[in-house]
């Protein structure tokens, strides 16, 4: 379980910070490499390290979500 998550309305990427991936023990060999570069609202750019899919359960709803692993330091564990 992850204690702090920012829920998105579907208009952005599902971002998963690299630090959180290390903390939960994500096997980085399961992460699919990506050449995607994300530009933030302040016009900075960051490279996506890779993507992975994970089951997510919020209340009674469960779904498979694709996350983009990035080396960033946000105020949340994943978006």
mmCIF file of N, CA, C and O in Angstrom:
data_model
loop_
_atom_site.group_PDB
_atom_site.id
_atom_site.type_symbol
_atom_site.label_atom_id
_atom_site.label_comp_id
_atom_site.label_asym_id
_atom_site.label_seq_id
_atom_site.Cartn_x
_atom_site.Cartn_y
_atom_site.Cartn_z
ATOM 1 N N UNK A 1 0.844 -1.188 0.000
ATOM 2 C CA UNK A 1 0.000 0.000 0.000
ATOM 3 C C UNK A 1 0.879 1.238 0.000
ATOM 4 O O UNK A 1 1.921 1.268 0.623
ATOM 5 N N UNK A 2 0.413 2.249 -0.675
ATOM 6 C CA UNK A 2 1.131 3.520 -0.749
ATOM 7 C C UNK A 2 0.275 4.562 -0.039
ATOM 8 O O UNK A 2 -0.908 4.716 -0.355
ATOM 9 N N UNK A 3 0.842 5.299 0.930
ATOM 10 C CA UNK A 3 0.051 6.186 1.773
ATOM 11 C C UNK A 3 -0.466 7.463 1.127
ATOM 12 O O UNK A 3 -1.494 7.978 1.520
ATOM 13 N N UNK A 4 0.209 8.007 0.135
ATOM 14 C CA UNK A 4 -0.180 9.305 -0.394
ATOM 15 C C UNK A 4 -0.174 9.287 -1.914
ATOM 16 O O UNK A 4 0.867 9.079 -2.531
ATOM 17 N N UNK A 5 -1.341 9.491 -2.523
ATOM 18 C CA UNK A 5 -1.482 9.424 -3.971
ATOM 19 C C UNK A 5 -2.308 10.599 -4.440
ATOM 20 O O UNK A 5 -3.288 10.968 -3.806
ATOM 21 N N UNK A 6 -1.906 11.197 -5.561
ATOM 22 C CA UNK A 6 -2.682 12.264 -6.170
ATOM 23 C C UNK A 6 -3.498 11.644 -7.295
ATOM 24 O O UNK A 6 -2.932 11.080 -8.235
ATOM 25 N N UNK A 7 -4.817 11.708 -7.201
ATOM 26 C CA UNK A 7 -5.708 11.117 -8.202
ATOM 27 C C UNK A 7 -5.913 12.121 -9.329
ATOM 28 O O UNK A 7 -6.241 13.273 -9.100
ATOM 29 N N UNK A 8 -5.740 11.649 -10.556
ATOM 30 C CA UNK A 8 -5.842 12.490 -11.739
ATOM 31 C C UNK A 8 -7.195 12.300 -12.410
ATOM 32 O O UNK A 8 -7.794 11.237 -12.302
ATOM 33 N N UNK A 9 -7.627 13.332 -13.124
ATOM 34 C CA UNK A 9 -8.912 13.247 -13.828
ATOM 35 C C UNK A 9 -8.777 12.675 -15.232
ATOM 36 O O UNK A 9 -9.708 12.714 -16.014
ATOM 37 N N UNK A 10 -7.584 12.163 -15.578
ATOM 38 C CA UNK A 10 -7.394 11.546 -16.883
ATOM 39 C C UNK A 10 -6.727 12.441 -17.908
ATOM 40 O O UNK A 10 -6.542 12.046 -19.044
ATOM 41 N N UNK A 11 -6.329 13.649 -17.540
ATOM 42 C CA UNK A 11 -5.763 14.573 -18.511
ATOM 43 C C UNK A 11 -4.238 14.554 -18.558
ATOM 44 O O UNK A 11 -3.646 15.274 -19.343
ATOM 45 N N UNK A 12 -3.590 13.746 -17.729
ATOM 46 C CA UNK A 12 -2.126 13.726 -17.706
ATOM 47 C C UNK A 12 -1.598 12.295 -17.708
ATOM 48 O O UNK A 12 -2.356 11.340 -17.708
ATOM 49 N N UNK A 13 -0.269 12.165 -17.634
ATOM 50 C CA UNK A 13 0.374 10.856 -17.527
ATOM 51 C C UNK A 13 0.252 10.323 -16.113
ATOM 52 O O UNK A 13 0.143 11.088 -15.162
ATOM 53 N N UNK A 14 0.335 9.030 -15.970
ATOM 54 C CA UNK A 14 0.409 8.404 -14.653
ATOM 55 C C UNK A 14 1.884 8.303 -14.293
ATOM 56 O O UNK A 14 2.584 7.441 -14.807
ATOM 57 N N UNK A 15 2.358 9.223 -13.447
ATOM 58 C CA UNK A 15 3.775 9.329 -13.119
ATOM 59 C C UNK A 15 4.080 8.547 -11.847
ATOM 60 O O UNK A 15 3.357 8.639 -10.859
ATOM 61 N N UNK A 16 5.174 7.791 -11.886
ATOM 62 C CA UNK A 16 5.624 7.004 -10.749
ATOM 63 C C UNK A 16 7.076 7.377 -10.481
ATOM 64 O O UNK A 16 7.966 7.042 -11.276
ATOM 65 N N UNK A 17 7.355 8.117 -9.397
ATOM 66 C CA UNK A 17 8.733 8.532 -9.117
ATOM 67 C C UNK A 17 9.670 7.346 -8.897
ATOM 68 O O UNK A 17 9.296 6.349 -8.269
ATOM 69 N N UNK A 18 10.879 7.453 -9.414
ATOM 70 C CA UNK A 18 11.888 6.405 -9.286
ATOM 71 C C UNK A 18 12.152 6.086 -7.815
ATOM 72 O O UNK A 18 12.309 4.925 -7.444
ATOM 73 N N UNK A 19 12.175 7.092 -6.955
ATOM 74 C CA UNK A 19 12.410 6.879 -5.519
ATOM 75 C C UNK A 19 11.342 5.964 -4.921
ATOM 76 O O UNK A 19 11.635 5.071 -4.131
ATOM 77 N N UNK A 20 10.093 6.147 -5.302
ATOM 78 C CA UNK A 20 9.008 5.291 -4.816
ATOM 79 C C UNK A 20 9.177 3.872 -5.355
ATOM 80 O O UNK A 20 8.955 2.900 -4.640
ATOM 81 N N UNK A 21 9.602 3.753 -6.615
ATOM 82 C CA UNK A 21 9.835 2.424 -7.204
ATOM 83 C C UNK A 21 10.870 1.658 -6.394
ATOM 84 O O UNK A 21 10.695 0.473 -6.108
ATOM 85 N N UNK A 22 11.946 2.329 -6.004
ATOM 86 C CA UNK A 22 12.976 1.688 -5.196
ATOM 87 C C UNK A 22 12.442 1.313 -3.819
ATOM 88 O O UNK A 22 12.728 0.239 -3.300
ATOM 89 N N UNK A 23 11.648 2.206 -3.222
ATOM 90 C CA UNK A 23 11.109 1.990 -1.877
ATOM 91 C C UNK A 23 10.212 0.760 -1.812
ATOM 92 O O UNK A 23 10.280 -0.008 -0.856
ATOM 93 N N UNK A 24 9.367 0.573 -2.820
ATOM 94 C CA UNK A 24 8.445 -0.575 -2.790
ATOM 95 C C UNK A 24 9.067 -1.839 -3.366
ATOM 96 O O UNK A 24 8.430 -2.882 -3.399
ATOM 97 N N UNK A 25 10.304 -1.732 -3.845
ATOM 98 C CA UNK A 25 10.983 -2.912 -4.366
ATOM 99 C C UNK A 25 10.579 -3.306 -5.772
ATOM 100 O O UNK A 25 10.630 -4.489 -6.128
ATOM 101 N N UNK A 26 10.187 -2.338 -6.586
ATOM 102 C CA UNK A 26 9.821 -2.631 -7.973
ATOM 103 C C UNK A 26 11.036 -3.197 -8.706
ATOM 104 O O UNK A 26 12.119 -2.628 -8.658
ATOM 105 N N UNK A 27 10.846 -4.318 -9.365
ATOM 106 C CA UNK A 27 11.910 -4.934 -10.148
ATOM 107 C C UNK A 27 12.079 -4.121 -11.426
ATOM 108 O O UNK A 27 11.232 -4.175 -12.317
ATOM 109 N N UNK A 28 13.159 -3.349 -11.508
ATOM 110 C CA UNK A 28 13.354 -2.460 -12.654
ATOM 111 C C UNK A 28 13.532 -3.237 -13.962
ATOM 112 O O UNK A 28 13.425 -2.653 -15.029
ATOM 113 N N UNK A 29 13.772 -4.548 -13.884
ATOM 114 C CA UNK A 29 13.867 -5.347 -15.101
ATOM 115 C C UNK A 29 12.500 -5.538 -15.745
ATOM 116 O O UNK A 29 12.410 -5.895 -16.919
ATOM 117 N N UNK A 30 11.423 -5.310 -14.994
ATOM 118 C CA UNK A 30 10.073 -5.420 -15.544
ATOM 119 C C UNK A 30 9.611 -4.105 -16.174
ATOM 120 O O UNK A 30 8.565 -4.071 -16.820
ATOM 121 N N UNK A 31 10.382 -3.054 -15.978
ATOM 122 C CA UNK A 31 10.042 -1.740 -16.545
ATOM 123 C C UNK A 31 10.467 -1.719 -18.014
ATOM 124 O O UNK A 31 11.606 -2.029 -18.350
ATOM 125 N N UNK A 32 9.535 -1.350 -18.878
ATOM 126 C CA UNK A 32 9.794 -1.291 -20.317
ATOM 127 C C UNK A 32 10.414 0.066 -20.637
ATOM 128 O O UNK A 32 9.821 1.103 -20.330
ATOM 129 N N UNK A 33 11.622 0.097 -21.231
ATOM 130 C CA UNK A 33 12.282 1.373 -21.539
ATOM 131 C C UNK A 33 11.406 2.274 -22.407
ATOM 132 O O UNK A 33 10.611 1.804 -23.221
ATOM 133 N N UNK A 34 11.578 3.586 -22.226
ATOM 134 C CA UNK A 34 10.786 4.561 -22.966
ATOM 135 C C UNK A 34 11.682 5.709 -23.417
ATOM 136 O O UNK A 34 12.598 6.104 -22.695
ATOM 137 N N UNK A 35 11.411 6.253 -24.585
ATOM 138 C CA UNK A 35 12.146 7.424 -25.072
ATOM 139 C C UNK A 35 11.315 8.697 -24.914
ATOM 140 O O UNK A 35 11.693 9.758 -25.405
ATOM 141 N N UNK A 36 10.202 8.597 -24.200
ATOM 142 C CA UNK A 36 9.298 9.728 -23.999
ATOM 143 C C UNK A 36 9.967 10.809 -23.152
ATOM 144 O O UNK A 36 10.663 10.515 -22.180
ATOM 145 N N UNK A 37 9.763 12.063 -23.522
ATOM 146 C CA UNK A 37 10.221 13.202 -22.736
ATOM 147 C C UNK A 37 8.992 14.010 -22.365
ATOM 148 O O UNK A 37 8.164 14.330 -23.218
ATOM 149 N N UNK A 38 8.858 14.322 -21.071
ATOM 150 C CA UNK A 38 7.685 15.034 -20.565
ATOM 151 C C UNK A 38 8.045 16.488 -20.305
ATOM 152 O O UNK A 38 9.052 16.773 -19.654
ATOM 153 N N UNK A 39 7.223 17.384 -20.788
ATOM 154 C CA UNK A 39 7.411 18.809 -20.525
ATOM 155 C C UNK A 39 6.397 19.235 -19.475
ATOM 156 O O UNK A 39 5.205 19.028 -19.624
ATOM 157 N N UNK A 40 6.877 19.853 -18.398
ATOM 158 C CA UNK A 40 6.023 20.269 -17.288
ATOM 159 C C UNK A 40 5.419 21.645 -17.551
ATOM 160 O O UNK A 40 5.780 22.335 -18.510
ATOM 161 N N UNK A 41 4.523 22.041 -16.660
ATOM 162 C CA UNK A 41 3.831 23.327 -16.780
ATOM 163 C C UNK A 41 4.800 24.508 -16.771
ATOM 164 O O UNK A 41 4.521 25.566 -17.323
ATOM 165 N N UNK A 42 5.976 24.361 -16.135
ATOM 166 C CA UNK A 42 6.959 25.449 -16.056
ATOM 167 C C UNK A 42 7.989 25.377 -17.192
ATOM 168 O O UNK A 42 9.029 26.012 -17.142
ATOM 169 N N UNK A 43 7.686 24.590 -18.225
ATOM 170 C CA UNK A 43 8.487 24.441 -19.436
ATOM 171 C C UNK A 43 9.786 23.647 -19.230
ATOM 172 O O UNK A 43 10.644 23.655 -20.083
ATOM 173 N N UNK A 44 9.939 22.968 -18.090
ATOM 174 C CA UNK A 44 11.081 22.077 -17.903
ATOM 175 C C UNK A 44 10.758 20.727 -18.537
ATOM 176 O O UNK A 44 9.600 20.353 -18.663
ATOM 177 N N UNK A 45 11.780 20.004 -18.924
ATOM 178 C CA UNK A 45 11.595 18.690 -19.550
ATOM 179 C C UNK A 45 12.293 17.618 -18.731
ATOM 180 O O UNK A 45 13.368 17.849 -18.182
ATOM 181 N N UNK A 46 11.679 16.433 -18.657
ATOM 182 C CA UNK A 46 12.246 15.285 -17.954
ATOM 183 C C UNK A 46 12.058 14.043 -18.815
ATOM 184 O O UNK A 46 11.011 13.857 -19.441
ATOM 185 N N UNK A 47 13.064 13.177 -18.809
ATOM 186 C CA UNK A 47 12.991 11.935 -19.558
ATOM 187 C C UNK A 47 12.262 10.869 -18.734
ATOM 188 O O UNK A 47 12.448 10.783 -17.530
ATOM 189 N N UNK A 48 11.434 10.093 -19.393
ATOM 190 C CA UNK A 48 10.769 8.958 -18.764
ATOM 191 C C UNK A 48 11.741 7.786 -18.806
ATOM 192 O O UNK A 48 12.291 7.463 -19.860
ATOM 193 N N UNK A 49 11.979 7.163 -17.648
ATOM 194 C CA UNK A 49 12.909 6.037 -17.565
ATOM 195 C C UNK A 49 12.312 4.779 -18.188
ATOM 196 O O UNK A 49 13.013 3.958 -18.765
ATOM 197 N N UNK A 50 11.002 4.614 -18.039
ATOM 198 C CA UNK A 50 10.320 3.452 -18.581
ATOM 199 C C UNK A 50 8.894 3.396 -18.084
ATOM 200 O O UNK A 50 8.452 4.264 -17.334
ATOM 201 N N UNK A 51 8.161 2.363 -18.505
ATOM 202 C CA UNK A 51 6.764 2.209 -18.104
ATOM 203 C C UNK A 51 6.533 0.812 -17.548
ATOM 204 O O UNK A 51 7.282 -0.117 -17.855
ATOM 205 N N UNK A 52 5.508 0.691 -16.719
ATOM 206 C CA UNK A 52 5.076 -0.618 -16.240
ATOM 207 C C UNK A 52 3.596 -0.539 -15.923
ATOM 208 O O UNK A 52 3.044 0.537 -15.724
ATOM 209 N N UNK A 53 2.947 -1.684 -15.915
ATOM 210 C CA UNK A 53 1.519 -1.749 -15.592
ATOM 211 C C UNK A 53 1.352 -2.425 -14.243
ATOM 212 O O UNK A 53 2.057 -3.392 -13.932
ATOM 213 N N UNK A 54 0.419 -1.898 -13.448
ATOM 214 C CA UNK A 54 0.190 -2.439 -12.106
ATOM 215 C C UNK A 54 -1.293 -2.380 -11.773
ATOM 216 O O UNK A 54 -1.993 -1.458 -12.192
ATOM 217 N N UNK A 55 -1.790 -3.361 -11.013
ATOM 218 C CA UNK A 55 -3.183 -3.301 -10.562
ATOM 219 C C UNK A 55 -3.311 -2.227 -9.476
ATOM 220 O O UNK A 55 -2.446 -2.113 -8.616
ATOM 221 N N UNK A 56 -4.349 -1.432 -9.563
ATOM 222 C CA UNK A 56 -4.612 -0.392 -8.563
ATOM 223 C C UNK A 56 -6.027 -0.562 -8.048
ATOM 224 O O UNK A 56 -6.973 -0.686 -8.828
ATOM 225 N N UNK A 57 -6.175 -0.548 -6.736
ATOM 226 C CA UNK A 57 -7.487 -0.691 -6.118
ATOM 227 C C UNK A 57 -7.751 0.534 -5.251
ATOM 228 O O UNK A 57 -6.981 0.858 -4.361
ATOM 229 N N UNK A 58 -8.846 1.223 -5.566
ATOM 230 C CA UNK A 58 -9.283 2.386 -4.793
ATOM 231 C C UNK A 58 -10.717 2.107 -4.388
ATOM 232 O O UNK A 58 -11.616 2.083 -5.225
ATOM 233 N N UNK A 59 -10.911 1.857 -3.099
ATOM 234 C CA UNK A 59 -12.231 1.457 -2.624
ATOM 235 C C UNK A 59 -12.616 0.141 -3.290
ATOM 236 O O UNK A 59 -11.807 -0.781 -3.372
ATOM 237 N N UNK A 60 -13.831 0.055 -3.837
ATOM 238 C CA UNK A 60 -14.257 -1.195 -4.463
ATOM 239 C C UNK A 60 -13.779 -1.355 -5.912
ATOM 240 O O UNK A 60 -13.906 -2.400 -6.504
ATOM 241 N N UNK A 61 -13.198 -0.293 -6.490
ATOM 242 C CA UNK A 61 -12.786 -0.324 -7.889
ATOM 243 C C UNK A 61 -11.343 -0.815 -8.040
ATOM 244 O O UNK A 61 -10.457 -0.358 -7.332
ATOM 245 N N UNK A 62 -11.123 -1.754 -8.960
ATOM 246 C CA UNK A 62 -9.777 -2.226 -9.256
ATOM 247 C C UNK A 62 -9.563 -2.175 -10.757
ATOM 248 O O UNK A 62 -10.436 -2.570 -11.534
ATOM 249 N N UNK A 63 -8.408 -1.674 -11.179
ATOM 250 C CA UNK A 63 -8.096 -1.544 -12.594
ATOM 251 C C UNK A 63 -6.596 -1.692 -12.801
ATOM 252 O O UNK A 63 -5.820 -1.570 -11.861
ATOM 253 N N UNK A 64 -6.184 -1.938 -14.036
ATOM 254 C CA UNK A 64 -4.771 -1.997 -14.394
ATOM 255 C C UNK A 64 -4.386 -0.618 -14.926
ATOM 256 O O UNK A 64 -5.056 -0.073 -15.806
ATOM 257 N N UNK A 65 -3.297 -0.053 -14.382
ATOM 258 C CA UNK A 65 -2.868 1.297 -14.756
ATOM 259 C C UNK A 65 -1.436 1.241 -15.277
ATOM 260 O O UNK A 65 -0.588 0.568 -14.702
ATOM 261 N N UNK A 66 -1.182 1.955 -16.369
ATOM 262 C CA UNK A 66 0.186 2.072 -16.883
ATOM 263 C C UNK A 66 0.838 3.296 -16.254
ATOM 264 O O UNK A 66 0.294 4.398 -16.305
ATOM 265 N N UNK A 67 2.017 3.101 -15.650
ATOM 266 C CA UNK A 67 2.750 4.181 -15.010
ATOM 267 C C UNK A 67 4.030 4.480 -15.773
ATOM 268 O O UNK A 67 4.644 3.585 -16.353
ATOM 269 N N UNK A 68 4.441 5.746 -15.743
ATOM 270 C CA UNK A 68 5.682 6.207 -16.355
ATOM 271 C C UNK A 68 6.657 6.523 -15.229
ATOM 272 O O UNK A 68 6.411 7.428 -14.433
ATOM 273 N N UNK A 69 7.756 5.765 -15.156
ATOM 274 C CA UNK A 69 8.748 5.958 -14.103
ATOM 275 C C UNK A 69 9.642 7.137 -14.480
ATOM 276 O O UNK A 69 10.205 7.177 -15.577
ATOM 277 N N UNK A 70 9.729 8.105 -13.548
ATOM 278 C CA UNK A 70 10.555 9.293 -13.778
ATOM 279 C C UNK A 70 11.386 9.589 -12.539
ATOM 280 O O UNK A 70 10.945 9.345 -11.426
ATOM 281 N N UNK A 71 12.575 10.136 -12.742
ATOM 282 C CA UNK A 71 13.448 10.505 -11.629
ATOM 283 C C UNK A 71 13.125 11.939 -11.225
ATOM 284 O O UNK A 71 13.789 12.900 -11.634
ATOM 285 N N UNK A 72 12.053 12.087 -10.438
ATOM 286 C CA UNK A 72 11.591 13.398 -9.952
ATOM 287 C C UNK A 72 11.367 13.319 -8.453
ATOM 288 O O UNK A 72 11.336 12.236 -7.880
ATOM 289 N N UNK A 73 11.202 14.483 -7.825
ATOM 290 C CA UNK A 73 10.936 14.530 -6.382
ATOM 291 C C UNK A 73 9.628 15.295 -6.144
ATOM 292 O O UNK A 73 9.634 16.486 -5.871
ATOM 293 N N UNK A 74 8.497 14.616 -6.258
ATOM 294 C CA UNK A 74 7.198 15.272 -6.036
ATOM 295 C C UNK A 74 6.779 15.210 -4.560
ATOM 296 O O UNK A 74 7.467 14.619 -3.729
ATOM 297 N N UNK A 75 5.633 15.790 -4.255
ATOM 298 C CA UNK A 75 5.073 15.767 -2.905
ATOM 299 C C UNK A 75 4.179 14.552 -2.686
ATOM 300 O O UNK A 75 3.584 14.405 -1.633
ATOM 301 N N UNK A 76 4.059 13.687 -3.675
ATOM 302 C CA UNK A 76 3.198 12.509 -3.592
ATOM 303 C C UNK A 76 4.008 11.288 -4.022
ATOM 304 O O UNK A 76 5.116 11.421 -4.541
ATOM 305 N N UNK A 77 3.475 10.093 -3.804
ATOM 306 C CA UNK A 77 4.203 8.873 -4.145
ATOM 307 C C UNK A 77 4.033 8.457 -5.602
ATOM 308 O O UNK A 77 4.942 7.923 -6.193
ATOM 309 N N UNK A 78 2.868 8.656 -6.157
ATOM 310 C CA UNK A 78 2.688 8.507 -7.591
ATOM 311 C C UNK A 78 1.417 9.220 -8.005
ATOM 312 O O UNK A 78 0.565 9.531 -7.202
ATOM 313 N N UNK A 79 1.327 9.516 -9.303
ATOM 314 C CA UNK A 79 0.197 10.283 -9.862
ATOM 315 C C UNK A 79 -0.399 9.457 -10.978
ATOM 316 O O UNK A 79 0.287 9.018 -11.872
#
